[in-house]
Amino acid sequence: MHANSLFQRAETGSTGDEMFAPDGSVRPTYAALHDALSGLGHEEFRARSESLARSYLDQGITFDYAGEERPFPVDAIPRVIAAEEWSRVSRGIAQRVRALECFLDDLYTEQSAVTDGVIPAELISSSTYIVDEMRGYRPPNGVRIHISGIDLVRDGDGEFRVLEDNVRTPSGVSYVLSNRRAMAQTFPELFGDRPVRRVGEYPGRLLAALQAAAAEIADEDPTVVVLTPGRYNSAYFEHSLLARTMGVDLVEAGDLVERNERIYMRTTAGLRRVDVIYKRTDDDFIDPEVFRPDSMLGVPGLVRAVLAGNVVLANAIGNGIGDDKLTYTYMPDLIRYYMNEEPALPNVDTWRLEEPDSLTEVLDRLDELVVKPVDGSGGKGIVIGPSASRRELDGLRDRLLADPRGWIAQPVVQLSTIPTLVESGPEPRHADLRPFALNSGDDIWVLPGGLTRVALPEGEMIVNSSRGGGSKDTWVLARPAGSGPAAAPAETSGTEDERIEDPLDDDYDEFDDLPEDHSEEPTREPDPVTAAIRILDDQDVDVPETHDTATTKGADDAQPDR
């Protein structure tokens, strides 16, 4: 490379870099993007990157880092994923979601996986996520996981592995949409000759999946609402954006009321029946009659209405055990059991510390491994052995001996790196990926791309924004014309499914494919997002920050960034 190349500091020859091969050459998937960015030059690239950051600050999309409000960091160098690789990823995501659906249905009904010895009964009996009230319940169309976010990492060998599953209320898709919009506005020429698949159809697909979840109603379209804890919630930006782009009402608990095991929304014209609620509040706060009686974020009687089959919650109450990191360790076996298939996406190798031999081995190797709490979030509680002090390791040893079921251990995965703009210029930084999938009951659609989170501090392995991380626009390339369909049962190959971004098109709309019928405006316009909003690290606690009472603490909006 030329000595004054924009990417001079990124050409490290690392075996795990996604743009550069070990010999410093540019990998084919990134070649066109590399040349286009290099052609801008240092000053122009830096100026546009600063404009990109200002656009987020102008929208009030900020996060709290060390007590300071900062623009949510979106890096100007996209992540690029080839069509063939994405076909494998999307197939693996769909397979995993189907297996999790089978597991949750089985768990709350027959529990055949326990009877057949696939999972131990103790996995269920020791879990804090089981909701006894939901035993025997089956949703109208059989879907419990309407929206999922499956976190992936690319290891040092270039293979995508599943890091964790998020099937309660995964967040972050609003930043996928916002990142694409901002990149298309700031760097429109980058999309010129690169067939990047569109992401703007997500709101329309989400609405269709939610409508499909409703019980059948004669001669009426189901009413869908987005339930938010309120404008001070750390993910309120996402709640508002999704409600607005779906064309549905954004409501708080006080806007809903239960009558005769049905849920109604208060409007200026009176009560209106609600059929599907996209909830962005943790289960523990959703109904004070069943869960925390001090919660002001839930609707009394909501669980009764759900069990009566008169309203559907997305995602279903009780999905938390699907996110349990101990459940994660059994996922390869559950895929084989329910799907009669081999996992398309492997797990990261993991030790279950409730198994005595595994506990002994991990205790002997604490300084080599990563140890995580099974219910941790936002990177909280994780101990990275090689960088921990002796005192930290001694304290961890005591916690593992006291509660082995509460922990898992994994090897230190050498996450892949992607060139990322820092003060000195683009340098390699570690990244993960959260693809999002929507389940309509008939099909599982995987959003082409996802949320790439990147660790901005040098050497940092935890990508959460609470640790100073940012994000990247994720580009999935379309298959070349005439190349034929890939063998991917979870995703068809027609041109409609591989629509291409074209920000120079006069008709371009980053949030296209919304419902055709907009004749009836929402009865309540979502509040504009004007104040600074702390970005939710998908494992962060999601609570209204102005309340100090127990009614708001711990209301997770998402399966936060673990």
Coordinates of C-alpha atoms in Angstrom, one line a residue:
M1 CA 0.0 0.0 0.0
H2 CA 1.1 3.6 -0.6
A3 CA 2.7 5.2 2.4
N4 CA -0.1 7.8 2.8
S5 CA -2.9 5.4 2.4
L6 CA -6.0 6.2 4.5
F7 CA -5.7 2.7 5.9
Q8 CA -2.0 2.7 6.6
R9 CA -2.4 2.1 10.3
A10 CA -5.0 -0.6 9.7
E11 CA -2.8 -2.8 7.5
T12 CA -1.5 -4.8 10.4
G13 CA -1.4 -8.3 8.8
S14 CA -3.5 -9.6 11.6
T15 CA -5.0 -13.0 10.8
G16 CA -8.4 -12.0 12.2
D17 CA -9.0 -8.7 10.3
E18 CA -12.0 -8.6 8.0
M19 CA -10.7 -6.0 5.5
F20 CA -7.0 -7.0 5.3
A21 CA -5.5 -10.5 4.8
P22 CA -2.4 -11.4 6.8
D23 CA -0.1 -10.3 4.0
G24 CA -1.7 -6.8 4.1
S25 CA -3.6 -7.2 0.9
V26 CA -7.3 -6.1 0.8
R27 CA -9.8 -9.0 0.9
P28 CA -12.0 -9.2 -2.2
T29 CA -15.2 -8.5 -0.2
Y30 CA -13.9 -5.1 0.8
A31 CA -11.9 -4.2 -2.3
A32 CA -14.4 -1.8 -3.8
L33 CA -15.2 -0.1 -0.5
H34 CA -11.5 0.2 0.3
D35 CA -10.8 1.9 -3.0
A36 CA -13.7 4.3 -2.7
L37 CA -12.9 5.4 0.8
S38 CA -9.2 5.7 0.0
G39 CA -10.1 8.0 -2.9
L40 CA -11.7 10.5 -0.5
G41 CA -8.4 11.2 1.2
H42 CA -7.7 11.8 4.9
E43 CA -9.2 15.3 5.2
E44 CA -12.4 14.6 3.3
F45 CA -13.0 11.3 5.1
R46 CA -12.4 12.9 8.5
A47 CA -14.8 15.8 7.7
R48 CA -17.6 13.5 6.6
S49 CA -17.1 11.3 9.6
E50 CA -17.5 14.3 11.9
S51 CA -20.7 15.3 9.9
L52 CA -22.0 11.8 10.5
A53 CA -21.4 12.2 14.3
R54 CA -23.1 15.6 14.3
S55 CA -26.2 14.2 12.6
Y56 CA -26.7 11.8 15.5
L57 CA -26.1 14.6 18.0
D58 CA -28.7 16.8 16.2
Q59 CA -31.2 14.0 16.4
G60 CA -30.6 13.6 20.2
I61 CA -29.2 10.2 19.7
T62 CA -26.6 10.2 22.5
F63 CA -25.4 7.9 25.3
D64 CA -23.9 8.4 28.7
Y65 CA -20.2 7.5 28.9
A66 CA -18.4 8.3 32.2
G67 CA -21.1 10.8 33.1
E68 CA -20.9 12.7 29.8
E69 CA -23.5 12.8 27.1
R70 CA -21.9 11.9 23.7
P71 CA -23.2 11.3 20.2
F72 CA -23.8 7.6 19.7
P73 CA -20.6 6.6 17.9
V74 CA -21.4 5.3 14.4
D75 CA -18.2 4.6 12.5
A76 CA -18.0 5.7 8.9
I77 CA -16.3 2.4 7.7
P78 CA -19.0 -0.1 7.1
R79 CA -18.7 -3.8 7.8
V80 CA -19.2 -5.8 4.5
I81 CA -20.5 -9.4 4.4
A82 CA -20.5 -11.4 1.1
A83 CA -23.8 -12.8 -0.2
E84 CA -22.7 -16.4 0.1
E85 CA -21.6 -16.0 3.7
W86 CA -24.8 -14.2 4.6
S87 CA -26.8 -17.0 3.2
R88 CA -25.1 -19.4 5.7
V89 CA -25.6 -16.9 8.5
S90 CA -29.3 -16.3 7.9
R91 CA -29.9 -20.0 7.5
G92 CA -28.2 -20.6 10.9
I93 CA -30.2 -17.8 12.6
A94 CA -33.5 -19.1 11.3
Q95 CA -32.6 -22.6 12.4
R96 CA -31.7 -21.4 15.9
V97 CA -34.9 -19.4 16.3
R98 CA -37.0 -22.4 15.2
A99 CA -35.2 -24.6 17.7
L100 CA -35.8 -22.0 20.5
E101 CA -39.5 -21.8 19.6
C102 CA -39.7 -25.6 19.9
F103 CA -37.8 -25.5 23.2
L104 CA -40.0 -22.9 24.8
D105 CA -43.2 -24.6 23.7
D106 CA -42.0 -27.9 25.0
L107 CA -40.8 -26.3 28.3
Y108 CA -44.2 -24.8 29.1
T109 CA -46.1 -28.0 28.0
E110 CA -44.9 -31.6 27.7
Q111 CA -41.2 -31.1 28.6
S112 CA -40.3 -34.0 26.4
A113 CA -36.7 -32.8 26.2
V114 CA -36.4 -33.5 29.9
T115 CA -38.1 -36.9 29.7
D116 CA -35.8 -37.9 26.8
G117 CA -32.7 -36.7 28.7
V118 CA -31.7 -33.9 26.3
I119 CA -31.6 -31.4 29.1
P120 CA -31.6 -32.0 32.9
A121 CA -34.7 -31.2 34.9
E122 CA -32.5 -28.9 37.1
L123 CA -32.0 -26.5 34.1
I124 CA -35.7 -25.6 34.6
S125 CA -36.1 -26.0 38.3
S126 CA -33.1 -23.8 39.1
S127 CA -34.0 -21.1 36.6
T128 CA -35.3 -17.7 37.8
Y129 CA -36.9 -17.1 34.4
I130 CA -39.7 -19.6 34.5
V131 CA -43.2 -18.1 34.7
D132 CA -45.5 -20.7 36.3
E133 CA -48.6 -18.8 35.1
M134 CA -47.7 -19.5 31.5
R135 CA -47.5 -23.3 31.8
G136 CA -49.9 -24.8 29.3
Y137 CA -50.3 -21.6 27.3
R138 CA -49.9 -21.6 23.5
P139 CA -50.1 -18.4 21.5
P140 CA -52.8 -18.2 18.7
N141 CA -50.3 -18.8 15.9
G142 CA -47.8 -20.7 18.0
V143 CA -45.1 -18.0 18.0
R144 CA -43.4 -16.9 21.2
I145 CA -40.4 -15.3 19.6
H146 CA -41.7 -12.7 17.2
I147 CA -38.5 -10.7 17.3
S148 CA -35.0 -12.1 18.1
G149 CA -31.5 -10.9 18.2
I150 CA -28.8 -13.6 18.0
D151 CA -25.3 -12.3 18.9
L152 CA -22.5 -13.5 16.8
V153 CA -18.7 -13.2 16.8
R154 CA -16.3 -14.0 14.1
D155 CA -13.4 -15.9 15.6
G156 CA -9.7 -15.8 14.6
D157 CA -10.3 -18.4 11.9
G158 CA -13.0 -16.3 10.3
E159 CA -15.9 -18.5 11.4
F160 CA -19.1 -16.9 12.8
R161 CA -20.1 -18.4 16.2
V162 CA -23.1 -17.7 18.3
L163 CA -22.2 -15.8 21.5
E164 CA -25.7 -15.6 23.0
D165 CA -29.4 -15.6 22.2
N166 CA -31.8 -12.7 22.9
V167 CA -35.4 -13.7 22.7
R168 CA -37.1 -11.5 25.4
T169 CA -37.0 -8.0 24.0
P170 CA -33.9 -7.6 21.9
S171 CA -33.1 -4.0 21.1
G172 CA -30.8 -2.1 18.7
V173 CA -32.6 -2.5 15.4
S174 CA -33.4 1.3 15.4
Y175 CA -29.6 1.9 15.1
V176 CA -29.4 -0.5 12.1
L177 CA -32.0 1.7 10.4
S178 CA -30.5 5.0 11.6
N179 CA -27.0 4.0 10.6
R180 CA -28.0 3.1 7.1
R181 CA -29.9 6.4 6.7
A182 CA -27.0 8.4 8.0
M183 CA -24.5 6.6 5.8
A184 CA -26.6 7.0 2.7
Q185 CA -26.9 10.7 3.3
T186 CA -23.3 11.3 4.2
F187 CA -21.5 8.9 1.8
P188 CA -24.0 8.4 -1.0
E189 CA -21.4 7.6 -3.6
L190 CA -20.2 4.6 -1.7
F191 CA -23.3 2.7 -2.6
G192 CA -22.9 3.5 -6.4
D193 CA -21.4 0.2 -7.7
R194 CA -21.8 -1.9 -4.6
P195 CA -25.1 -4.0 -4.5
V196 CA -25.9 -3.4 -0.8
R197 CA -29.1 -5.0 0.3
R198 CA -31.7 -2.7 1.8
V199 CA -32.8 -2.7 5.5
G200 CA -35.7 -0.3 5.3
E201 CA -38.3 -2.9 4.9
Y202 CA -37.9 -4.0 8.5
P203 CA -40.8 -1.9 9.9
G204 CA -43.2 -3.3 7.4
R205 CA -42.1 -6.8 8.0
L206 CA -42.3 -6.3 11.8
L207 CA -45.9 -5.0 11.5
A208 CA -46.8 -8.0 9.3
A209 CA -45.4 -10.5 11.9
L210 CA -47.2 -8.8 14.7
Q211 CA -50.5 -8.7 12.9
A212 CA -50.1 -12.4 12.1
A213 CA -49.7 -13.1 15.8
A214 CA -53.3 -11.9 16.6
A215 CA -56.2 -14.2 17.2
E216 CA -58.5 -14.3 14.2
I217 CA -61.0 -11.4 14.1
A218 CA -63.9 -11.4 11.7
D219 CA -63.8 -8.6 9.1
E220 CA -61.3 -6.5 11.1
D221 CA -57.6 -5.8 11.0
P222 CA -55.9 -6.5 14.3
T223 CA -54.9 -3.4 16.4
V224 CA -51.1 -3.4 17.2
V225 CA -49.5 -1.1 19.7
V226 CA -45.9 -0.6 21.0
L227 CA -45.8 -0.5 24.9
T228 CA -43.0 1.7 26.2
P229 CA -42.1 2.5 29.9
G230 CA -42.0 6.1 28.8
R231 CA -39.9 8.9 27.2
Y232 CA -37.2 8.7 29.9
N233 CA -36.6 5.1 29.1
S234 CA -33.1 4.5 27.7
A235 CA -34.5 2.9 24.6
Y236 CA -37.3 5.3 24.0
F237 CA -35.8 6.4 20.7
E238 CA -36.2 2.9 19.4
H239 CA -39.8 2.6 20.7
S240 CA -40.8 5.8 19.1
L241 CA -39.1 5.1 15.8
L242 CA -40.6 1.6 15.4
A243 CA -44.1 2.8 16.3
R244 CA -43.9 5.7 13.9
T245 CA -42.5 3.7 11.0
M246 CA -45.1 0.9 11.5
G247 CA -47.9 3.5 11.7
V248 CA -49.2 2.2 15.1
D249 CA -49.7 3.8 18.4
L250 CA -47.0 4.2 21.0
V251 CA -48.6 3.7 24.4
E252 CA -47.7 3.6 28.1
A253 CA -49.2 1.4 30.7
G254 CA -51.7 4.1 31.7
D255 CA -53.1 4.2 28.2
L256 CA -54.2 0.6 28.4
V257 CA -56.9 -1.0 30.6
E258 CA -58.3 -4.5 31.1
R259 CA -62.0 -5.1 30.8
N260 CA -63.5 -8.6 30.9
E261 CA -60.2 -10.3 30.0
R262 CA -59.7 -8.0 27.0
I263 CA -57.2 -5.1 26.7
Y264 CA -58.4 -1.7 25.5
M265 CA -56.6 1.5 24.6
R266 CA -57.9 4.8 25.8
T267 CA -58.5 7.2 22.9
T268 CA -60.3 10.5 22.5
A269 CA -63.2 8.5 20.9
G270 CA -63.4 6.0 23.7
L271 CA -61.9 2.6 24.4
R272 CA -60.5 0.7 21.4
R273 CA -59.7 -3.0 21.6
V274 CA -56.0 -4.0 21.3
D275 CA -55.0 -7.3 19.8
V276 CA -51.2 -7.4 19.9
I277 CA -48.8 -5.6 22.2
Y278 CA -45.2 -5.2 21.2
K279 CA -43.9 -4.9 24.8
R280 CA -40.7 -3.1 25.6
T281 CA -40.8 -3.8 29.3
D282 CA -39.4 -6.7 31.3
D283 CA -41.7 -9.5 32.4
D284 CA -41.3 -8.6 36.0
F285 CA -43.0 -5.2 35.5
I286 CA -45.7 -6.1 32.9
D287 CA -48.6 -7.0 35.2
P288 CA -48.7 -6.0 38.9
E289 CA -51.3 -8.6 39.6
V290 CA -48.9 -11.4 38.7
F291 CA -45.4 -10.0 39.1
R292 CA -44.2 -7.0 41.1
P293 CA -47.2 -5.3 42.8
D294 CA -45.3 -2.0 43.0
S295 CA -44.8 -1.7 39.3
M296 CA -46.3 1.3 37.6
L297 CA -45.1 0.2 34.2
G298 CA -47.5 -2.7 33.7
V299 CA -51.2 -3.2 33.0
P300 CA -53.3 -4.9 35.8
G301 CA -55.1 -7.9 34.3
L302 CA -52.9 -8.2 31.3
V303 CA -51.8 -11.8 32.0
R304 CA -55.4 -12.9 32.4
A305 CA -56.2 -11.4 29.0
V306 CA -53.3 -13.2 27.4
L307 CA -54.2 -16.6 28.9
A308 CA -57.8 -16.0 27.7
G309 CA -56.5 -15.7 24.2
N310 CA -57.8 -12.2 23.7
V311 CA -54.4 -10.4 23.4
V312 CA -50.9 -11.4 22.3
L313 CA -47.7 -10.1 23.7
A314 CA -44.6 -10.0 21.6
N315 CA -42.4 -11.4 22.7
A316 CA -44.2 -13.9 25.0
I317 CA -44.0 -13.8 28.8
G318 CA -41.6 -16.4 30.1
N319 CA -39.0 -16.4 27.2
G320 CA -36.2 -15.5 29.6
I321 CA -35.0 -19.1 30.0
G322 CA -34.2 -19.0 26.3
D323 CA -31.7 -16.3 27.0
D324 CA -30.2 -18.1 30.0
K325 CA -26.5 -18.7 29.3
L326 CA -26.9 -22.2 30.7
T327 CA -29.6 -22.9 28.2
Y328 CA -27.2 -21.6 25.5
T329 CA -24.8 -24.4 26.3
Y330 CA -27.5 -27.0 25.4
M331 CA -28.5 -25.3 22.1
P332 CA -26.5 -27.6 19.8
D333 CA -28.2 -30.6 21.4
L334 CA -31.6 -28.9 21.2
I335 CA -31.2 -28.2 17.5
R336 CA -30.4 -31.9 16.9
Y337 CA -33.3 -33.0 19.0
Y338 CA -36.0 -30.7 17.7
M339 CA -34.8 -30.1 14.1
N340 CA -33.0 -33.4 13.4
E341 CA -30.2 -31.2 11.9
E342 CA -26.7 -30.3 12.7
P343 CA -26.2 -26.7 13.9
A344 CA -25.4 -24.4 11.0
L345 CA -23.8 -21.9 13.4
P346 CA -21.6 -23.3 16.2
N347 CA -21.5 -22.0 19.8
V348 CA -18.4 -20.7 21.4
D349 CA -16.9 -23.6 23.4
T350 CA -18.4 -23.3 26.9
W351 CA -18.0 -25.0 30.3
R352 CA -21.0 -25.6 32.6
L353 CA -19.7 -24.9 36.0
E354 CA -22.5 -26.9 37.7
E355 CA -20.7 -30.0 36.4
P356 CA -18.0 -30.9 39.0
D357 CA -15.3 -31.8 36.5
S358 CA -15.9 -28.6 34.5
L359 CA -15.8 -26.5 37.7
T360 CA -12.5 -28.1 38.8
E361 CA -10.9 -27.4 35.4
V362 CA -12.1 -23.8 35.2
L363 CA -10.9 -23.1 38.8
D364 CA -7.5 -24.3 37.7
R365 CA -7.5 -22.1 34.6
L366 CA -9.2 -18.9 35.8
D367 CA -6.4 -16.7 34.6
E368 CA -6.9 -18.1 31.0
L369 CA -10.7 -18.0 30.6
V370 CA -13.6 -15.6 30.4
V371 CA -16.2 -16.2 33.1
K372 CA -19.8 -14.9 32.8
P373 CA -22.9 -14.8 35.0
V374 CA -25.7 -16.7 33.3
D375 CA -28.1 -13.8 33.8
G376 CA -25.6 -11.0 33.2
S377 CA -26.2 -8.0 31.0
G378 CA -24.4 -5.1 29.5
G379 CA -21.0 -6.7 30.1
K380 CA -21.7 -6.6 33.8
G381 CA -20.1 -9.3 35.9
I382 CA -17.8 -10.6 33.2
V383 CA -14.3 -11.4 34.3
I384 CA -11.6 -11.8 31.6
G385 CA -9.0 -13.9 33.2
P386 CA -5.9 -12.8 31.4
S387 CA -6.5 -9.1 32.3
A388 CA -7.9 -9.7 35.8
S389 CA -5.9 -9.0 39.0
R390 CA -5.1 -11.7 41.5
R391 CA -7.6 -10.2 43.9
E392 CA -10.4 -10.2 41.3
L393 CA -9.6 -13.9 40.5
D394 CA -9.7 -14.8 44.2
G395 CA -13.1 -13.1 44.6
L396 CA -14.4 -14.8 41.5
R397 CA -13.2 -18.2 42.8
D398 CA -15.3 -17.8 45.9
R399 CA -18.4 -16.8 43.9
L400 CA -18.1 -19.8 41.6
L401 CA -17.8 -22.2 44.5
A402 CA -20.8 -20.6 46.2
D403 CA -23.1 -20.6 43.1
P404 CA -21.7 -22.8 40.2
R405 CA -25.1 -22.8 38.4
G406 CA -24.9 -19.1 38.1
W407 CA -21.8 -19.0 35.9
I408 CA -20.4 -20.3 32.6
A409 CA -16.8 -20.1 31.3
Q410 CA -15.4 -19.7 27.8
P411 CA -12.0 -19.5 26.2
V412 CA -10.9 -16.0 25.2
V413 CA -12.2 -15.7 21.7
Q414 CA -10.0 -13.6 19.5
L415 CA -12.8 -11.6 17.9
S416 CA -12.2 -10.4 14.4
T417 CA -11.2 -6.8 13.8
I418 CA -12.4 -4.2 11.3
P419 CA -10.7 -0.9 10.5
T420 CA -12.4 1.8 12.6
L421 CA -11.8 5.5 12.7
V422 CA -10.1 6.7 15.9
E423 CA -8.1 9.8 16.7
S424 CA -5.0 8.7 14.8
G425 CA -6.9 7.4 11.8
P426 CA -8.5 4.0 10.9
E427 CA -7.1 1.2 13.1
P428 CA -8.3 -2.4 13.7
R429 CA -10.9 -2.7 16.5
H430 CA -12.9 -5.8 17.7
A431 CA -16.5 -6.2 16.7
D432 CA -19.5 -8.5 17.1
L433 CA -22.8 -8.7 15.1
R434 CA -26.4 -8.9 16.2
P435 CA -28.7 -10.0 13.3
F436 CA -32.4 -9.6 13.9
A437 CA -35.0 -12.1 12.8
L438 CA -38.8 -11.8 12.6
N439 CA -41.1 -14.9 12.9
S440 CA -44.6 -14.6 11.4
G441 CA -45.5 -18.2 12.1
D442 CA -45.2 -19.1 8.4
D443 CA -41.7 -17.9 7.8
I444 CA -38.6 -16.5 9.6
W445 CA -37.2 -13.5 7.9
V446 CA -33.6 -12.4 8.8
L447 CA -32.9 -8.7 8.3
P448 CA -30.0 -8.5 5.8
G449 CA -27.3 -7.1 8.1
G450 CA -27.7 -6.3 11.7
L451 CA -26.1 -4.2 14.4
T452 CA -22.3 -4.4 14.3
R453 CA -21.0 -3.2 17.6
V454 CA -17.4 -2.2 17.8
A455 CA -15.0 -1.7 20.8
L456 CA -13.4 1.7 20.3
P457 CA -10.7 1.5 23.0
E458 CA -7.6 -0.3 21.7
G459 CA -7.5 -3.9 22.8
E460 CA -11.0 -3.9 24.3
M461 CA -12.9 -7.1 23.8
I462 CA -16.3 -6.0 25.2
V463 CA -18.2 -4.0 22.6
N464 CA -21.0 -2.5 24.7
S465 CA -21.5 1.3 24.5
S466 CA -21.3 1.4 28.3
R467 CA -17.7 0.4 27.8
G468 CA -17.1 3.1 25.2
G469 CA -18.1 1.0 22.2
G470 CA -19.9 2.2 19.0
S471 CA -21.5 0.7 15.9
K472 CA -21.1 0.3 12.2
D473 CA -23.4 0.2 9.2
T474 CA -23.5 -3.5 8.2
W475 CA -23.6 -4.2 4.4
V476 CA -24.8 -7.5 3.1
L477 CA -24.0 -7.7 -0.6
A478 CA -26.6 -9.1 -3.0
R479 CA -25.8 -12.0 -5.2
P480 CA -24.5 -11.0 -8.7
A481 CA -27.3 -11.0 -11.3
G482 CA -27.6 -14.4 -12.9
S483 CA -25.7 -16.2 -10.2
G484 CA -28.7 -18.3 -9.3
P485 CA -30.2 -18.8 -5.9
A486 CA -28.2 -19.9 -2.9
A487 CA -29.3 -23.0 -1.1
A488 CA -30.9 -21.3 1.8
P489 CA -34.4 -22.6 2.8
A490 CA -34.8 -19.8 5.3
E491 CA -34.5 -17.1 2.7
T492 CA -35.6 -16.9 -0.9
S493 CA -33.5 -15.5 -3.6
G494 CA -35.9 -13.4 -5.7
T495 CA -35.2 -9.8 -6.6
E496 CA -37.8 -8.6 -4.1
D497 CA -35.7 -10.1 -1.2
E498 CA -32.5 -8.6 -2.5
R499 CA -33.5 -5.0 -3.1
I500 CA -30.5 -2.7 -3.4
E501 CA -29.9 0.6 -1.7
D502 CA -29.8 3.5 -4.0
P503 CA -29.7 6.8 -2.1
L504 CA -29.4 8.8 -5.3
D505 CA -32.8 7.5 -6.5
D506 CA -35.4 10.3 -6.3
D507 CA -37.9 7.8 -4.8
Y508 CA -35.4 6.5 -2.2
D509 CA -36.9 6.1 1.2
E510 CA -34.9 4.4 3.9
F511 CA -38.1 3.2 5.6
D512 CA -40.0 1.8 2.7
D513 CA -42.5 -1.0 2.5
L514 CA -44.7 0.4 5.2
P515 CA -48.4 -0.8 5.2
E516 CA -50.3 0.3 2.2
D517 CA -53.3 1.6 4.0
H518 CA -52.5 4.8 5.9
S519 CA -56.1 6.2 5.8
E520 CA -56.4 6.1 9.5
E521 CA -53.8 8.1 11.4
P522 CA -52.7 6.8 14.8
T523 CA -54.9 8.3 17.5
R524 CA -51.9 9.4 19.4
E525 CA -48.8 10.7 17.7
P526 CA -45.6 9.5 19.4
D527 CA -43.7 12.3 21.2
P528 CA -40.8 13.6 19.2
V529 CA -37.4 12.6 20.4
T530 CA -35.7 15.9 21.2
A531 CA -33.8 15.3 24.4
A532 CA -30.5 13.3 24.8
I533 CA -31.2 9.6 25.0
R534 CA -28.8 7.2 26.6
I535 CA -28.2 4.4 24.1
L536 CA -29.3 1.0 25.5
D537 CA -26.4 -1.5 25.6
D538 CA -28.6 -4.5 24.9
Q539 CA -27.9 -5.8 28.3
D540 CA -28.4 -2.6 30.2
V541 CA -31.2 -2.1 32.6
D542 CA -34.0 -0.2 30.9
V543 CA -35.7 2.2 33.4
P544 CA -37.2 5.7 33.5
E545 CA -34.2 7.6 34.9
T546 CA -36.2 10.3 36.7
H547 CA -37.9 7.8 39.1
D548 CA -36.2 6.6 42.3
T549 CA -38.9 4.2 43.5
A550 CA -38.9 0.5 43.2
T551 CA -41.6 0.7 40.5
T552 CA -39.1 1.5 37.8
K553 CA -35.9 -0.3 38.7
G554 CA -34.8 -3.2 36.6
A555 CA -37.3 -2.9 33.8
D556 CA -35.3 -4.3 31.0
D557 CA -36.2 -3.1 27.6
A558 CA -34.0 -5.5 25.8
Q559 CA -31.8 -8.4 26.0
P560 CA -29.3 -6.0 26.4
D561 CA -25.7 -6.1 25.3
R562 CA -24.2 -8.8 27.3

